[in-house]
CSV table of C-alpha atoms in Angstrom, one decimal:
chain,number,residue,atom,x,y,z
A,1,UNK,CA,94.7,69.9,75.9
A,2,UNK,CA,98.5,69.9,75.1
A,3,UNK,CA,99.4,71.9,78.1
A,4,UNK,CA,97.3,69.4,80.3
A,5,UNK,CA,99.1,66.5,78.6
A,6,UNK,CA,102.6,68.0,79.1
A,7,UNK,CA,101.8,68.6,82.9
A,8,UNK,CA,100.9,65.2,83.0
A,9,UNK,CA,103.8,64.1,81.5
A,10,UNK,CA,105.9,66.3,83.9
A,11,UNK,CA,104.5,64.5,86.8
A,12,UNK,CA,105.2,61.1,85.6
A,13,UNK,CA,108.7,62.1,85.4
A,14,UNK,CA,108.7,63.1,88.7
A,15,UNK,CA,107.4,60.0,89.9
A,16,UNK,CA,109.9,58.2,88.3
A,17,UNK,CA,112.7,59.8,90.3
A,18,UNK,CA,114.0,62.8,88.0
A,19,UNK,CA,116.0,64.8,90.2
A,20,UNK,CA,116.4,68.8,90.5
A,21,UNK,CA,118.8,70.8,88.7
A,22,UNK,CA,121.4,72.3,90.7
A,23,UNK,CA,121.5,70.6,94.0
A,24,UNK,CA,124.4,68.6,95.1
A,25,UNK,CA,124.6,65.0,94.4
A,26,UNK,CA,127.1,64.2,97.1
A,27,UNK,CA,125.7,61.2,99.0
A,28,UNK,CA,123.4,60.1,96.2
A,29,UNK,CA,123.6,57.3,93.7
A,30,UNK,CA,123.0,58.2,89.9
A,31,UNK,CA,119.4,57.3,89.9
A,32,UNK,CA,118.8,60.0,92.6
A,33,UNK,CA,118.5,57.8,95.7
A,34,UNK,CA,120.5,58.3,98.9
A,35,UNK,CA,123.6,56.2,99.3
A,36,UNK,CA,123.5,56.7,103.1
A,37,UNK,CA,121.0,53.9,103.6
A,38,UNK,CA,117.2,54.4,104.6
A,39,UNK,CA,118.0,53.8,108.4
A,40,UNK,CA,120.9,56.4,108.8
A,41,UNK,CA,120.2,60.3,109.8
A,42,UNK,CA,122.1,61.3,106.5
A,43,UNK,CA,119.8,59.1,104.3
A,44,UNK,CA,116.7,60.5,105.8
A,45,UNK,CA,117.4,64.1,105.5
A,46,UNK,CA,118.8,63.4,101.9
A,47,UNK,CA,115.6,61.5,101.3
A,48,UNK,CA,113.5,64.2,102.3
A,49,UNK,CA,115.4,67.0,100.4
A,50,UNK,CA,115.4,65.0,97.2
A,51,UNK,CA,111.8,64.7,97.3
A,52,UNK,CA,111.3,68.2,98.1
A,53,UNK,CA,113.5,69.0,95.3
A,54,UNK,CA,111.4,66.8,92.8
A,55,UNK,CA,108.1,68.8,93.9
A,56,UNK,CA,110.1,72.3,93.5
A,57,UNK,CA,110.9,71.3,90.0
A,58,UNK,CA,107.4,69.5,89.1
A,59,UNK,CA,105.7,72.9,90.2
A,60,UNK,CA,108.4,75.1,88.2
A,61,UNK,CA,107.8,73.0,85.1
A,62,UNK,CA,104.0,72.8,85.3
A,63,UNK,CA,104.0,76.6,85.8
A,64,UNK,CA,106.3,76.8,82.6
A,65,UNK,CA,103.8,74.5,80.8
A,66,UNK,CA,100.8,76.5,81.3
A,67,UNK,CA,100.0,79.0,78.6
A,68,UNK,CA,99.1,82.5,80.1
A,69,UNK,CA,100.1,85.1,77.5
A,70,UNK,CA,98.3,88.2,79.4
A,71,UNK,CA,99.8,86.9,82.6
A,72,UNK,CA,103.3,86.7,80.8
A,73,UNK,CA,103.3,90.1,79.8
A,74,UNK,CA,102.3,91.6,83.5
A,75,UNK,CA,104.8,89.3,85.3
A,76,UNK,CA,107.5,90.2,83.0
A,77,UNK,CA,106.8,94.2,83.7
A,78,UNK,CA,106.5,93.3,87.7
A,79,UNK,CA,109.9,91.4,87.6
A,80,UNK,CA,111.4,94.4,85.9
A,81,UNK,CA,109.9,96.9,88.1
A,82,UNK,CA,110.8,94.9,91.2
A,83,UNK,CA,114.5,95.1,90.5
A,84,UNK,CA,116.7,97.2,92.9
A,85,UNK,CA,113.9,97.3,94.9
A,86,UNK,CA,112.1,100.0,92.8
A,87,UNK,CA,108.5,99.2,94.0
A,88,UNK,CA,109.4,99.2,97.4
A,89,UNK,CA,111.2,102.7,97.0
A,90,UNK,CA,108.1,103.8,95.3
A,91,UNK,CA,105.5,102.7,98.0
A,92,UNK,CA,107.8,104.1,100.7
A,93,UNK,CA,107.8,107.4,98.6
A,94,UNK,CA,104.1,107.3,98.8
A,95,UNK,CA,103.8,106.4,102.4
A,96,UNK,CA,106.1,109.2,103.4
A,97,UNK,CA,104.1,111.7,101.3
A,98,UNK,CA,101.0,111.2,102.5
A,99,UNK,CA,100.8,108.9,105.6
A,100,UNK,CA,101.8,111.7,108.0
A,101,UNK,CA,104.1,110.9,110.8
A,102,UNK,CA,103.3,106.9,111.1
A,103,UNK,CA,103.7,107.0,107.0
A,104,UNK,CA,107.2,108.4,107.5
A,105,UNK,CA,108.3,105.8,110.1
A,106,UNK,CA,106.8,103.3,108.0
A,107,UNK,CA,108.8,104.2,105.0
A,108,UNK,CA,112.0,104.3,107.1
A,109,UNK,CA,111.3,100.9,108.8
A,110,UNK,CA,110.4,99.6,105.5
A,111,UNK,CA,113.6,100.7,103.7
A,112,UNK,CA,115.7,99.5,106.6
A,113,UNK,CA,114.3,96.1,106.5
A,114,UNK,CA,115.0,96.0,102.9
A,115,UNK,CA,118.7,97.1,103.4
A,116,UNK,CA,119.2,94.4,106.3
A,117,UNK,CA,117.5,91.6,104.5
A,118,UNK,CA,119.3,92.4,101.3
A,119,UNK,CA,122.6,92.1,102.9
A,120,UNK,CA,122.0,88.9,104.6
A,121,UNK,CA,120.8,87.2,101.6
A,122,UNK,CA,123.4,88.3,99.0
A,123,UNK,CA,126.5,88.6,101.2
A,124,UNK,CA,125.6,85.5,103.2
A,125,UNK,CA,122.9,83.1,102.2
A,126,UNK,CA,123.3,83.0,98.5
A,127,UNK,CA,127.0,82.0,98.7
A,128,UNK,CA,126.2,79.3,101.1
A,129,UNK,CA,123.2,78.3,99.2
A,130,UNK,CA,125.1,77.3,96.1
A,131,UNK,CA,122.0,76.4,94.2
A,132,UNK,CA,122.0,76.8,90.1
A,133,UNK,CA,119.5,78.6,88.4
A,134,UNK,CA,116.7,76.7,86.9
A,135,UNK,CA,117.4,75.4,83.3
A,136,UNK,CA,114.9,77.7,81.6
A,137,UNK,CA,115.5,76.2,78.1
A,138,UNK,CA,115.0,72.8,79.4
A,139,UNK,CA,111.6,73.5,81.1
A,140,UNK,CA,110.8,75.4,77.7
A,141,UNK,CA,109.7,78.5,79.7
A,142,UNK,CA,108.0,80.7,76.7
A,143,UNK,CA,110.2,83.2,75.5
A,144,UNK,CA,107.4,86.0,75.8
A,145,UNK,CA,107.8,85.8,79.8
A,146,UNK,CA,111.3,85.8,80.2
A,147,UNK,CA,113.5,88.4,81.9
A,148,UNK,CA,117.5,88.4,82.0
A,149,UNK,CA,118.8,85.4,84.1
A,150,UNK,CA,120.6,86.7,87.0
A,151,UNK,CA,124.1,85.7,87.5
A,152,UNK,CA,123.8,85.1,91.2
A,153,UNK,CA,122.9,81.9,92.8
A,154,UNK,CA,119.2,80.8,92.6
A,155,UNK,CA,118.6,80.0,96.5
A,156,UNK,CA,117.0,82.2,98.3
A,157,UNK,CA,114.9,84.9,96.1
A,158,UNK,CA,116.5,88.0,96.9
A,159,UNK,CA,113.4,89.8,95.2
A,160,UNK,CA,110.8,87.8,97.4
A,161,UNK,CA,112.9,88.4,100.6
A,162,UNK,CA,113.3,92.4,99.6
A,163,UNK,CA,109.6,92.8,99.3
A,164,UNK,CA,108.4,90.9,102.2
A,165,UNK,CA,110.8,92.6,104.2
A,166,UNK,CA,109.4,96.1,103.2
A,167,UNK,CA,105.9,94.8,103.9
A,168,UNK,CA,106.7,93.7,107.1
A,169,UNK,CA,108.7,96.8,108.3
A,170,UNK,CA,106.1,99.0,106.9
A,171,UNK,CA,103.3,97.5,108.7
A,172,UNK,CA,104.9,97.9,112.0
A,173,UNK,CA,104.0,101.5,111.9
A,174,UNK,CA,101.0,101.6,109.4
A,175,UNK,CA,99.0,98.2,109.7
A,176,UNK,CA,96.7,99.3,107.5
A,177,UNK,CA,99.5,99.2,104.5
A,178,UNK,CA,100.2,95.6,105.5
A,179,UNK,CA,97.7,93.9,103.6
A,180,UNK,CA,98.3,95.7,100.1
A,181,UNK,CA,102.0,95.4,100.8
A,182,UNK,CA,102.1,91.8,101.4
A,183,UNK,CA,99.9,91.2,98.3
A,184,UNK,CA,102.4,93.2,96.1
A,185,UNK,CA,105.2,91.2,97.9
A,186,UNK,CA,103.4,87.9,96.9
A,187,UNK,CA,102.9,89.4,93.0
A,188,UNK,CA,106.6,90.2,92.9
A,189,UNK,CA,107.7,86.6,94.4
A,190,UNK,CA,105.4,84.7,92.1
A,191,UNK,CA,106.8,86.8,88.9
A,192,UNK,CA,110.2,85.4,89.7
A,193,UNK,CA,108.8,81.8,89.1
A,194,UNK,CA,106.7,82.6,86.2
A,195,UNK,CA,109.7,84.0,84.4
A,196,UNK,CA,111.6,81.4,84.9
A,197,UNK,CA,114.4,82.5,87.1
A,198,UNK,CA,113.5,81.0,90.4
A,199,UNK,CA,112.5,77.7,91.7
A,200,UNK,CA,109.2,78.1,93.8
A,201,UNK,CA,111.0,76.9,96.9
A,202,UNK,CA,113.5,79.9,96.3
A,203,UNK,CA,110.9,82.3,96.4
A,204,UNK,CA,109.3,80.6,99.8
A,205,UNK,CA,112.4,80.5,101.5
A,206,UNK,CA,113.1,84.4,100.5
A,207,UNK,CA,109.8,85.5,101.6
A,208,UNK,CA,110.4,83.7,105.1
A,209,UNK,CA,113.6,85.2,105.6
A,210,UNK,CA,112.1,88.9,104.5
A,211,UNK,CA,109.3,88.2,107.0
A,212,UNK,CA,111.8,87.2,110.0
A,213,UNK,CA,114.8,89.8,109.1
A,214,UNK,CA,111.9,92.6,108.6
A,215,UNK,CA,110.4,91.8,112.0
A,216,UNK,CA,113.9,92.0,113.7
A,217,UNK,CA,114.8,95.0,112.1
A,218,UNK,CA,111.5,96.8,112.9
A,219,UNK,CA,111.6,95.7,116.4
A,220,UNK,CA,115.2,97.6,116.8
A,221,UNK,CA,114.1,100.6,115.3
A,222,UNK,CA,111.1,100.4,117.4
A,223,UNK,CA,112.7,100.1,120.6
A,224,UNK,CA,115.2,103.3,119.4
A,225,UNK,CA,112.1,105.3,118.5
A,226,UNK,CA,109.9,104.6,121.6
């Protein structure tokens, strides 16, 4: 009941117009409304972004407010295991050892997709995104589910991007591996929100980037391998 009441209070705050922590306030009035005017292109775009950011914050806080002690331990383990793409490297090892020639190509394609995606996210997109990490203390994320807060910018999620990129690249040569790898990528992505280090929008954007860059990387390799 306490969790339900708290989620209701969060949604009430959203409808009252609270703004998401970490987004630029340029062109916005103190109450969160666009100062560009409703009839201008700037006002329309900022209005959409402002509303989306409120939904993003609401979902983040609702997840934080939901008691899940068993999931907390599991998601914390997943979040740690996914650091430096260790889960993807473990999957690549398995594909290479037991998947025959298609498995070896899937492993190389998946890891190449991870490398390309990680470079794009960390060297170009995060510096441009400039979004601050969530206020984990303000949202009262339970201590039992927390992992160290990264120092990098929040948008987009590098973990979600890399895990999705590996699944995309590997599935090009081993389609049967696609479903479990995409499922693993989804779990990794959710773990970043559950442990409080990313907003939901960060991981959705990361997954889209991973899918896009992974597809492009796999396409280049396929054209070279024939």
